Coordinates of C-alpha atoms in Angstrom, one line a residue:
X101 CA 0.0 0.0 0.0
X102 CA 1.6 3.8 -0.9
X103 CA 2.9 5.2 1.8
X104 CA 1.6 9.2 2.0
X105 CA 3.6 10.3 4.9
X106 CA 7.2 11.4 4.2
X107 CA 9.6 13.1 6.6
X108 CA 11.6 16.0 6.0
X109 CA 14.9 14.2 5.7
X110 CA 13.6 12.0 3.1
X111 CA 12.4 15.5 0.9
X112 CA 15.5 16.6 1.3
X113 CA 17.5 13.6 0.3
X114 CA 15.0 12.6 -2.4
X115 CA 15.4 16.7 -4.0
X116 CA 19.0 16.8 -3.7
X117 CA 19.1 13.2 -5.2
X118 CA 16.8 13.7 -8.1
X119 CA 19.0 17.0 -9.4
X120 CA 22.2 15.6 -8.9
X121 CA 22.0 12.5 -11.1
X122 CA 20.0 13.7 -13.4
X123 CA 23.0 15.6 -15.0
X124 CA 23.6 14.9 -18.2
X125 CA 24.9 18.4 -19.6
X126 CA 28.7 18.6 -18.7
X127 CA 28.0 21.7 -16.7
X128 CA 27.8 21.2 -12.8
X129 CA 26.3 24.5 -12.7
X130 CA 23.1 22.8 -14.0
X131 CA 22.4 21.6 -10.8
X132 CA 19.0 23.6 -8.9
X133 CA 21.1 25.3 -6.4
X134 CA 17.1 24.7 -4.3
X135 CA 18.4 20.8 -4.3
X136 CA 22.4 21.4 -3.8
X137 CA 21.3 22.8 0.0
X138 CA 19.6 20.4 0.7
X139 CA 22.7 18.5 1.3
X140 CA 24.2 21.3 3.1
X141 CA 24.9 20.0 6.7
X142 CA 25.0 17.0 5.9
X143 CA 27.7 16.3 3.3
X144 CA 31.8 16.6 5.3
X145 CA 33.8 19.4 3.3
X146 CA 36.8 18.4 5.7
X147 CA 39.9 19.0 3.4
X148 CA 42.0 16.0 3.2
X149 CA 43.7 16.6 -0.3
X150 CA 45.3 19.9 -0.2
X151 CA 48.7 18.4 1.6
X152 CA 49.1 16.0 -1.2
X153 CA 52.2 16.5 -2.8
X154 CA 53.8 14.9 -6.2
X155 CA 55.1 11.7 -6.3
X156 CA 57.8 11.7 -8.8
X157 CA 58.4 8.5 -9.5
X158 CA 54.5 8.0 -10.1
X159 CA 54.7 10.8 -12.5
X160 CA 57.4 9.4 -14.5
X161 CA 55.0 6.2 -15.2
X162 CA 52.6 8.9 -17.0
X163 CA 52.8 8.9 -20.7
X164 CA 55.4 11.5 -22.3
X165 CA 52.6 13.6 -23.8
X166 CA 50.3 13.6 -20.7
X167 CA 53.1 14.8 -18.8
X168 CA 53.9 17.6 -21.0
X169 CA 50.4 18.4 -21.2
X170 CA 49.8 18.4 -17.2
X171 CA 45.9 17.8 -17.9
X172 CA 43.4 15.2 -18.0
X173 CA 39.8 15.1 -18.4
X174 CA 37.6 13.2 -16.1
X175 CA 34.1 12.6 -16.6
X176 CA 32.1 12.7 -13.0
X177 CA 29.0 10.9 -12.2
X178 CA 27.3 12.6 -9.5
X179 CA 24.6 11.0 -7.7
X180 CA 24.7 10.6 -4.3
X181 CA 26.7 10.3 -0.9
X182 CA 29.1 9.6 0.2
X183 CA 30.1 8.6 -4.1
X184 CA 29.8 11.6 -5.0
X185 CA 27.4 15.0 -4.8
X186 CA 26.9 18.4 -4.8
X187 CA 27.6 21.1 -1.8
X188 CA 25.2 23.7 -1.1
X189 CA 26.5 26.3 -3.9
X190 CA 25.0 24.0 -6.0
X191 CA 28.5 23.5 -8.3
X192 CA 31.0 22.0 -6.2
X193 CA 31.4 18.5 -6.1
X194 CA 32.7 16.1 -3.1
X195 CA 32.5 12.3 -1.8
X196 CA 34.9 9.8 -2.5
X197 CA 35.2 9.6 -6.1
X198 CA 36.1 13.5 -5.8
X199 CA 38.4 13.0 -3.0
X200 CA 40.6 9.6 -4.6
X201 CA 40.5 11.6 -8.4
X202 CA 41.9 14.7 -7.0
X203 CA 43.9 12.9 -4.7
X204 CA 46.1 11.3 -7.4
X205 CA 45.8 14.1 -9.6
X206 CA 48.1 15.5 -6.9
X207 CA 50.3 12.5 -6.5
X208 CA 51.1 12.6 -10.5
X209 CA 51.3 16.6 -11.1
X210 CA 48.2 16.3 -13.0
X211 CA 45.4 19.3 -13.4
X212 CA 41.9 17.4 -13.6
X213 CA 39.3 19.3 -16.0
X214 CA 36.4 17.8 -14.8
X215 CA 33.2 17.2 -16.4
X216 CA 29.9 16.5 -15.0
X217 CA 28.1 13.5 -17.3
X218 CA 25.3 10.9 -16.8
X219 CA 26.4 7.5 -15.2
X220 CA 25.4 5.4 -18.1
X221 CA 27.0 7.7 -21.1
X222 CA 30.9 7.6 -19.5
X223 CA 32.3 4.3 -20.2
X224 CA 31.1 4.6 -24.3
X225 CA 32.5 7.9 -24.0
X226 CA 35.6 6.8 -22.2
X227 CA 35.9 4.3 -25.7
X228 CA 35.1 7.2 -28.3
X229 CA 38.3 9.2 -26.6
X230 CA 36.3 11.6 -25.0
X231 CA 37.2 11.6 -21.8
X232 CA 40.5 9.9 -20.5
X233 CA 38.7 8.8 -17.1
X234 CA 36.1 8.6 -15.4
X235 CA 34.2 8.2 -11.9
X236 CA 31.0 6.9 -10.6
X237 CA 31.3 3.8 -8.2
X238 CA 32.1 2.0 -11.5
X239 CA 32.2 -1.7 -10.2
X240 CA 34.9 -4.0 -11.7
X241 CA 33.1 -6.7 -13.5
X242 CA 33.7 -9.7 -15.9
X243 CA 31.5 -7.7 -18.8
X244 CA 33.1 -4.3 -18.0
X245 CA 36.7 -5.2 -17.8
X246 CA 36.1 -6.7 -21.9
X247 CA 36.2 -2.9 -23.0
X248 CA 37.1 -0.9 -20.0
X249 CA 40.7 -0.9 -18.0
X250 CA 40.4 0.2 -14.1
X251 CA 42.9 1.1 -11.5
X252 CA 40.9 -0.1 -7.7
X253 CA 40.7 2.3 -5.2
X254 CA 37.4 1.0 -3.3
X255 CA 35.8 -2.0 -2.4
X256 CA 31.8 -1.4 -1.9
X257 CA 29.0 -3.1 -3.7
X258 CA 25.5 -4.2 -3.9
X259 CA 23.1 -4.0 -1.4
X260 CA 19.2 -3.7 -0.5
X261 CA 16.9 -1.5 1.7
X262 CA 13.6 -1.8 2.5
X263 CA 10.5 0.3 4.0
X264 CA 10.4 -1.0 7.7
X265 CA 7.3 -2.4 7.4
X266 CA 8.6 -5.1 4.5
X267 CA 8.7 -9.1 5.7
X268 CA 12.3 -9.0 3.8
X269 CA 14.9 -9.2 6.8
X270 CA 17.7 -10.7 4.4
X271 CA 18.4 -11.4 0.9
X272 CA 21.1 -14.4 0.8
X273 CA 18.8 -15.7 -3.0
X274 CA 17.0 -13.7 -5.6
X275 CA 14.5 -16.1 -5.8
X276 CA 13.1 -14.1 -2.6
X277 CA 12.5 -10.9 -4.4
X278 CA 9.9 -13.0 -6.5
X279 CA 6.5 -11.1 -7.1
X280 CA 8.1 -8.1 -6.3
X281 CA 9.3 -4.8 -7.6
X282 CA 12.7 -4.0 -7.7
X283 CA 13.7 -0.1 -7.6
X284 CA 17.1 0.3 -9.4
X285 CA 19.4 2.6 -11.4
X286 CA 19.4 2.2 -15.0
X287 CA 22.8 1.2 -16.5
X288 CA 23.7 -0.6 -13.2
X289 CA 25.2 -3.3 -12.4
X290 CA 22.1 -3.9 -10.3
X291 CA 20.0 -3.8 -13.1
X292 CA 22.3 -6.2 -15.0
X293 CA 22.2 -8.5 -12.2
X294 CA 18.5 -8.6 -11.6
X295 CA 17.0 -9.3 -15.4
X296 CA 20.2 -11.4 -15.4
X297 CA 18.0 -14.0 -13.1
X298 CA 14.7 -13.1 -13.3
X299 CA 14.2 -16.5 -14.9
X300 CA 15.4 -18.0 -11.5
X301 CA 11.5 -17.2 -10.7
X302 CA 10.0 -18.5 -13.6
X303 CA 12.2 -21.5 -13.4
X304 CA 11.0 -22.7 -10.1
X305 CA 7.2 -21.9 -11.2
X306 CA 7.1 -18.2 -9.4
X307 CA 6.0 -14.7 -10.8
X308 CA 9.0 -12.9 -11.6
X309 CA 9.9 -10.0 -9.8
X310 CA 9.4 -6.4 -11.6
X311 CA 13.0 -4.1 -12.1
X312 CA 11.8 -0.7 -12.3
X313 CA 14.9 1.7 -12.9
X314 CA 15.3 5.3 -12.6
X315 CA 18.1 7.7 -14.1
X316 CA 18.5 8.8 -10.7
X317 CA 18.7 7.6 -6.7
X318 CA 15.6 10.1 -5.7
X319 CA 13.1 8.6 -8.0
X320 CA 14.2 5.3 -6.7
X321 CA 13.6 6.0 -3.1
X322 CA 10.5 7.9 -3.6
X323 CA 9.3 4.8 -5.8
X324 CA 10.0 2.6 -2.6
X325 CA 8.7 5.7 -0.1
X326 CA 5.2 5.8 -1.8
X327 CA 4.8 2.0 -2.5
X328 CA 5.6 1.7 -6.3
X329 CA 8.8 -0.7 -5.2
X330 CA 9.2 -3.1 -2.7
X331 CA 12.6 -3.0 -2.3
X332 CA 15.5 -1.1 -3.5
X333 CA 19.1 -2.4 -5.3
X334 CA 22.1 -0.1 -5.3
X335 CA 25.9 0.4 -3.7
X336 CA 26.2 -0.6 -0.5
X337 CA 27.8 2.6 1.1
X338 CA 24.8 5.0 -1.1
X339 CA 22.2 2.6 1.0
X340 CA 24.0 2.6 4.2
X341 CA 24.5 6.4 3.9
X342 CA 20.8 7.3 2.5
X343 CA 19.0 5.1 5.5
X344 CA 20.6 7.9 7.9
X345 CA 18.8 10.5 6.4
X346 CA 15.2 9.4 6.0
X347 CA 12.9 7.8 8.1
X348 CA 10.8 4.9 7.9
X349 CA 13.6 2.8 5.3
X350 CA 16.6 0.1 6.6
X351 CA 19.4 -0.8 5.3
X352 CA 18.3 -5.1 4.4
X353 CA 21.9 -6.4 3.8
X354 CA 25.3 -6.4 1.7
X355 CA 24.4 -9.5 -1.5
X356 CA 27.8 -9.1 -3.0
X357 CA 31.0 -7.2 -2.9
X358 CA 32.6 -5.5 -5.9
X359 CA 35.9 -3.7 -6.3
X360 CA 35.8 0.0 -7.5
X361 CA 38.0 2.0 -9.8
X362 CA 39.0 4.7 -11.8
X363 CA 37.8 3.5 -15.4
X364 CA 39.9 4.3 -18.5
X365 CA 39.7 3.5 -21.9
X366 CA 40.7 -0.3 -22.8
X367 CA 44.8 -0.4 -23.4
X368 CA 45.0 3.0 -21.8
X369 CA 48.6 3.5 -20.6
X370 CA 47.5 5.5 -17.6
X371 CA 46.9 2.7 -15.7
X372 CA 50.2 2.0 -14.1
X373 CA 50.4 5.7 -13.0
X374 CA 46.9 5.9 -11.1
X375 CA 47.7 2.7 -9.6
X376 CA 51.0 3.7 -8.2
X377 CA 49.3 7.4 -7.2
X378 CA 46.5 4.8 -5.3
X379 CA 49.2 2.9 -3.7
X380 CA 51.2 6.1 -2.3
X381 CA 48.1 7.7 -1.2
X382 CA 47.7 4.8 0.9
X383 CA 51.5 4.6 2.3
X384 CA 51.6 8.8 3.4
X385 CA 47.4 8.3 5.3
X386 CA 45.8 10.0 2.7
X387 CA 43.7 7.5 1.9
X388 CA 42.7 6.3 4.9
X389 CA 41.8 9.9 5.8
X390 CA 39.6 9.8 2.8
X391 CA 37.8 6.8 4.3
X392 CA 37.3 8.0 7.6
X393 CA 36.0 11.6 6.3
X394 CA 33.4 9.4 4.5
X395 CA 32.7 7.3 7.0
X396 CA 33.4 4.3 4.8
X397 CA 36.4 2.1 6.6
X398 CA 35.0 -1.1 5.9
X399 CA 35.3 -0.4 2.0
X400 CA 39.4 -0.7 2.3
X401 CA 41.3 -2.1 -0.3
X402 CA 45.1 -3.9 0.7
X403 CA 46.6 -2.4 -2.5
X404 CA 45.1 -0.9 -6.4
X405 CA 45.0 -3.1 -8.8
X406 CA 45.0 -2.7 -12.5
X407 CA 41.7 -5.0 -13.7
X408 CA 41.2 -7.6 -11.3
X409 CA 39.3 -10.5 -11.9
X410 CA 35.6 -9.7 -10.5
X411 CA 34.8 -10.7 -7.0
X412 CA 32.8 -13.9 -7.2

């Protein structure tokens, strides 16, 4: 039955959410400055990059030309915390993916020009040359890693949430979400996953479960807010961090682990740079700082790698 009550945390979280994704333009200035303070108060602007300094010997792994150059461009998914979002000005960005690409930008002597773009359009653009990296909780998988490099930096995942008054405690099969509706985000590896098994349903004799997916994380949770989903599907830290802000929603449980990179170009040779910028970011406490300003300590990786096998 819709749910008609909804508290002010979740109108804030759901406004922000819904003009933060939603941008598609390049321009971060796009954002509905209304929405961007919504999140102010409740997104950490601690500085934990600004006493980065270059690691030459990283550097030297750059190619020639990109080190003559001093610039990349980076192509930024912004959706929600602690990933990624805007501050209350309504054009600057933080959250991890921020923190780790300017991070290393610092470790190699690199300038990032950064571009705001939708989730689903980066890694064909990435392929076309129009960007040489990108960010948005990409998760390394078998599929990806075909046509995509990455250098890890994270280890998060997938994950479910429920309203509080949902029979669901925990989701161990997917043959439990059967006769229900799924709220995802398009071009996920959620959504992969979930009409990836929906035959698991029909296979045992059960109605199928029903993916919805949304272009953005506020139109999921309103869609499981008012009743339209029974359960939601996205990262883990996104859920574990949206749950604090709204009422009347619970984080269900962690379904499967996925490492998290930067995400290049297949064959780029900027891989063995970013990972070394990872790896020194981790050896001077920068990135543990990272984590803890995030409050996501649990998603520690031991060291980057370039393209590793996906986490079965």
């Amino acid at each position: 039955m819709p749910r008609t009550r909804h508290t002010a945390a979740f109108a804030l979280i759901t406004a922000a959410a819904l003009a933060l994704t939603a941008c598609g333009s390049g321009d971060p200035a796009a954002a509905p400055a209304g929405a961007a303070a919504a999140a102010e108060g409740k997104v950490p602007t601690t500085d934990v990059v600004s006493s980065v300094r270059k690691d030459e010997a990283a550097a030297k792994l750059l190619p020639a030309d990109v080190r003559a150059a001093g610039t990349l461009t980076i192509a930024a998914s912004v959706g929600n915390p602690p990933g990624s979002t805007y501050l209350a000005d309504g054009k600057t960005v933080a959250g991890t993916d921020i923190d780790f690409a300017d991070a290393v930008a610092r470790k190699l002597g690199l300038r990032l020009t950064r571009e705001v773009a939708s989730f689903e359009a980066i890694l064909p653009a990435l392929d076309s040359g129009k960007y040489d990296v990108g960010t948005g909780n990409f998760g390394v998988t078998e599929e990806r890693r075909r046509t995509i490099d990455f250098v890890t930096y994270i280890n998060d995942g997938q994950g479910f949430a429920v309203r509080d008054d949902s029979r669901l405690k925990k989701v161990t099969g997917l043959t439990q979400l059967c006769g229900l509706t799924v709220g995802t985000g398009a071009g996920t590896t959620f959504e992969v996953t979930l009409e990836e098994n929906r035959h698991l349903c029909t296979d045992t004799g059960r109605e199928p479960y029903d993916v919805k997916t949304y272009n953005d994380q506020g139109a999921t949770w309103a869609s499981l807010q008012q009743g339209r989903s029974d359960v939601v599907m996205s990262t883990i830290n996104g859920l574990r961090y949206a749950v604090e802000q709204q009422e009347g929603v619970r984080f269900l449980n962690e379904f499967k682990r996925l490492d998290v990179g930067f995400a290049f170009k297949k064959g780029t040779p900027l891989a063995p740079a970013f990972q070394a910028a990872v790896n020194g970011l981790k050896a001077d406490g920068t990135y543990d700082r990272i984590l803890r300003k995030w409050g996501i300590g649990a998603s520690a990786i031991t060291t980057s790698r370039i393209s590793p096998p996906e986490i079965k």
